[in-house]
CSV table of C-alpha atoms in Angstrom, one decimal:
chain,number,residue,atom,x,y,z
A,1,MET,CA,117.6,59.0,-87.6
A,2,ASN,CA,118.6,56.3,-89.3
A,3,VAL,CA,117.7,53.2,-88.1
A,4,GLY,CA,119.0,49.4,-88.9
A,5,LEU,CA,116.5,47.0,-87.5
A,6,ILE,CA,117.7,43.1,-88.3
A,7,SER,CA,115.6,39.3,-87.9
A,8,PRO,CA,117.3,36.1,-87.0
A,9,TYR,CA,114.9,34.6,-87.2
A,10,PRO,CA,114.3,31.8,-90.5
A,11,ASP,CA,111.1,33.5,-91.4
A,12,ILE,CA,110.5,36.4,-92.7
A,13,GLN,CA,107.0,37.4,-90.9
A,14,SER,CA,108.7,39.9,-87.9
A,15,PHE,CA,105.8,41.3,-87.1
A,16,GLY,CA,107.4,42.8,-83.7
A,17,LEU,CA,110.5,44.0,-85.8
A,18,ARG,CA,107.6,44.8,-89.1
A,19,THR,CA,105.4,46.5,-86.3
A,20,LEU,CA,108.6,49.2,-84.4
A,21,SER,CA,109.6,50.0,-88.6
A,22,SER,CA,106.5,52.2,-88.6
A,23,CYS,CA,106.2,53.4,-85.7
A,24,LEU,CA,109.7,55.0,-86.5
A,25,LYS,CA,108.9,55.9,-89.6
A,26,LYS,CA,105.7,57.3,-89.0
A,27,ASP,CA,107.6,59.4,-86.1
A,28,GLY,CA,109.8,60.6,-89.7
A,29,HIS,CA,112.6,58.5,-89.7
A,30,ASN,CA,114.8,56.3,-92.2
A,31,VAL,CA,114.8,52.9,-91.4
A,32,LYS,CA,116.3,49.7,-93.6
A,33,MET,CA,115.5,46.3,-92.4
A,34,ILE,CA,117.5,42.8,-92.6
A,35,PHE,CA,116.0,39.3,-92.3
A,36,LEU,CA,118.9,36.8,-91.9
A,37,CYS,CA,116.6,33.9,-92.4
A,38,SER,CA,118.6,31.6,-91.0
A,39,GLN,CA,118.7,28.7,-88.4
A,40,PHE,CA,119.6,29.6,-85.2
A,41,TRP,CA,122.7,26.3,-85.4
A,42,ASP,CA,124.2,27.5,-88.2
A,43,LYS,CA,126.7,30.3,-87.9
A,44,TYR,CA,126.4,33.0,-90.9
A,45,GLU,CA,129.3,33.2,-92.9
A,46,ASP,CA,131.4,36.2,-93.8
A,47,GLY,CA,129.4,37.3,-96.9
A,48,PRO,CA,126.2,37.9,-95.5
A,49,LEU,CA,128.1,39.0,-92.6
A,50,ASN,CA,129.7,42.0,-94.8
A,51,GLU,CA,126.7,42.5,-97.0
A,52,ILE,CA,124.7,43.7,-93.5
A,53,VAL,CA,128.4,46.0,-92.8
A,54,ASP,CA,127.7,47.7,-96.2
A,55,LEU,CA,123.3,48.1,-96.2
A,56,LEU,CA,124.1,49.9,-92.7
A,57,LYS,CA,127.2,51.8,-92.3
A,58,ASP,CA,124.5,54.7,-92.3
A,59,SER,CA,123.3,53.5,-89.5
A,60,GLU,CA,122.5,55.6,-86.2
A,61,LEU,CA,121.0,53.5,-84.4
A,62,ILE,CA,120.5,49.7,-85.2
A,63,GLY,CA,118.4,47.3,-83.1
A,64,LEU,CA,117.8,43.5,-82.7
A,65,SER,CA,115.3,40.9,-82.0
A,66,VAL,CA,116.7,38.2,-79.9
A,67,MET,CA,114.7,35.0,-79.3
A,68,SER,CA,117.3,33.1,-76.2
A,69,ASN,CA,117.9,30.8,-78.9
A,70,PHE,CA,119.4,32.4,-81.3
A,71,TRP,CA,121.3,34.5,-78.6
A,72,ASP,CA,124.4,33.0,-80.6
A,73,ASN,CA,123.8,34.5,-83.9
A,74,SER,CA,122.9,38.1,-82.3
A,75,VAL,CA,126.6,37.8,-80.5
A,76,GLN,CA,128.4,36.9,-83.3
A,77,VAL,CA,126.4,40.1,-86.0
A,78,THR,CA,126.3,42.6,-82.9
A,79,GLU,CA,130.5,42.0,-83.1
A,80,LYS,CA,131.1,41.8,-86.2
A,81,LEU,CA,128.8,45.4,-86.3
A,82,LYS,CA,130.9,46.8,-83.0
A,83,LYS,CA,133.9,46.1,-85.4
A,84,GLU,CA,132.8,47.8,-88.3
A,85,ILE,CA,130.1,50.7,-87.5
A,86,GLY,CA,130.1,53.4,-84.9
A,87,ALA,CA,126.3,52.8,-83.6
A,88,PRO,CA,125.2,52.3,-80.9
A,89,ILE,CA,123.6,48.6,-80.5
A,90,ILE,CA,119.9,48.2,-79.1
A,91,TRP,CA,118.7,44.3,-78.3
A,92,GLY,CA,115.4,43.6,-78.0
A,93,GLY,CA,112.2,40.6,-77.7
A,94,THR,CA,112.0,37.8,-75.2
A,95,HIS,CA,115.6,37.2,-74.0
A,96,PRO,CA,116.3,41.3,-73.7
A,97,THR,CA,113.0,41.1,-71.4
A,98,ILE,CA,113.9,39.6,-68.9
A,99,ARG,CA,117.5,38.7,-68.9
A,100,PRO,CA,118.7,42.5,-70.2
A,101,GLU,CA,121.9,42.5,-67.3
A,102,GLU,CA,123.1,39.6,-69.4
A,103,CYS,CA,123.0,40.7,-73.2
A,104,ILE,CA,124.3,44.4,-72.5
A,105,GLU,CA,127.0,42.2,-70.5
A,106,ARG,CA,127.9,39.3,-71.8
A,107,GLY,CA,126.1,39.8,-75.2
A,108,GLY,CA,127.4,42.8,-76.2
A,109,ALA,CA,124.4,44.9,-76.8
A,110,ASP,CA,124.8,48.9,-76.2
A,111,ILE,CA,121.2,49.2,-75.0
A,112,ALA,CA,118.6,46.3,-73.8
A,113,CYS,CA,115.0,47.1,-75.1
A,114,ILE,CA,112.3,45.8,-72.0
A,115,GLY,CA,109.0,45.0,-72.3
A,116,GLU,CA,106.8,45.9,-75.2
A,117,GLY,CA,109.6,48.6,-77.9
A,118,GLU,CA,107.3,50.5,-80.1
A,119,ASP,CA,107.0,53.7,-77.6
A,120,THR,CA,110.8,53.4,-75.2
A,121,LEU,CA,112.6,53.6,-79.3
A,122,VAL,CA,110.7,55.5,-81.4
A,123,GLU,CA,111.1,57.8,-77.2
A,124,LEU,CA,114.6,56.1,-77.6
A,125,VAL,CA,115.6,57.7,-81.5
A,126,ARG,CA,113.7,60.4,-80.8
A,127,ARG,CA,116.1,61.8,-77.7
A,128,MET,CA,119.2,60.1,-79.1
A,129,GLU,CA,118.5,62.9,-82.4
A,130,ASN,CA,117.7,65.3,-79.7
A,131,GLY,CA,120.3,64.9,-77.7
A,132,ASP,CA,118.7,64.3,-75.2
A,133,ASP,CA,119.7,62.2,-72.1
A,134,TYR,CA,118.1,58.9,-71.9
A,135,LEU,CA,119.5,57.4,-68.9
A,136,LEU,CA,116.9,57.1,-67.2
A,137,LEU,CA,114.2,56.4,-70.3
A,138,GLU,CA,111.4,53.6,-69.5
A,139,GLY,CA,112.6,49.9,-71.1
A,140,ILE,CA,115.9,50.2,-71.2
A,141,GLY,CA,119.0,49.3,-70.1
A,142,LEU,CA,122.1,50.7,-70.4
A,143,LYS,CA,125.5,50.6,-68.4
A,144,ASP,CA,126.0,53.6,-67.1
A,145,ASN,CA,130.4,54.8,-65.8
A,146,GLY,CA,130.7,51.2,-66.0
A,147,LYS,CA,127.3,49.5,-64.1
A,148,ILE,CA,124.2,48.4,-65.2
A,149,VAL,CA,121.5,50.4,-65.1
A,150,VAL,CA,117.6,48.6,-65.7
A,151,ASN,CA,115.2,51.0,-66.0
A,152,LYS,CA,111.4,49.9,-65.1
A,153,PRO,CA,109.8,48.6,-68.1
A,154,PRO,CA,106.8,50.5,-69.5
A,155,PRO,CA,103.1,50.0,-68.9
A,156,LEU,CA,101.5,48.1,-71.4
A,157,ILE,CA,99.6,49.0,-74.4
A,158,ILE,CA,95.9,49.0,-74.3
A,159,ASP,CA,95.1,50.5,-77.1
A,160,LEU,CA,96.3,47.6,-79.8
A,161,ASP,CA,94.6,49.5,-82.5
A,162,LYS,CA,97.5,52.8,-82.2
């Protein structure tokens, strides 16, 4: 499956996103990563937003890492992607973990990842690729028939070398 991952943060470290990318690649998926490197108070220009759309147009799932101070930036990117690409959008990170309903209701995310996303995202992508149901998957929130459903978080990953 083709997955796009976006970091809106002003550096390219993004350890969490890089770890997610590695887990997805290990499971056989194609991953494109985009680092926007902007400050949270800067709105994105049309040029970079159009480039993101061009780079991710073949994605079947798009993920954004979201901290609360990057809310406006994430909403801006999400709105553009939803307008131009039909792929579902998942938000993960600190803000979706503590406020998944808000991310879905007001942020525009189709899915919110709650807690550590490595195993959750890999399992979600597997289920999506196979056409399997993921409504009850631990660690996600999403809309089901107009109602937001937030599942319990997954257990913490104990073996950090994994």
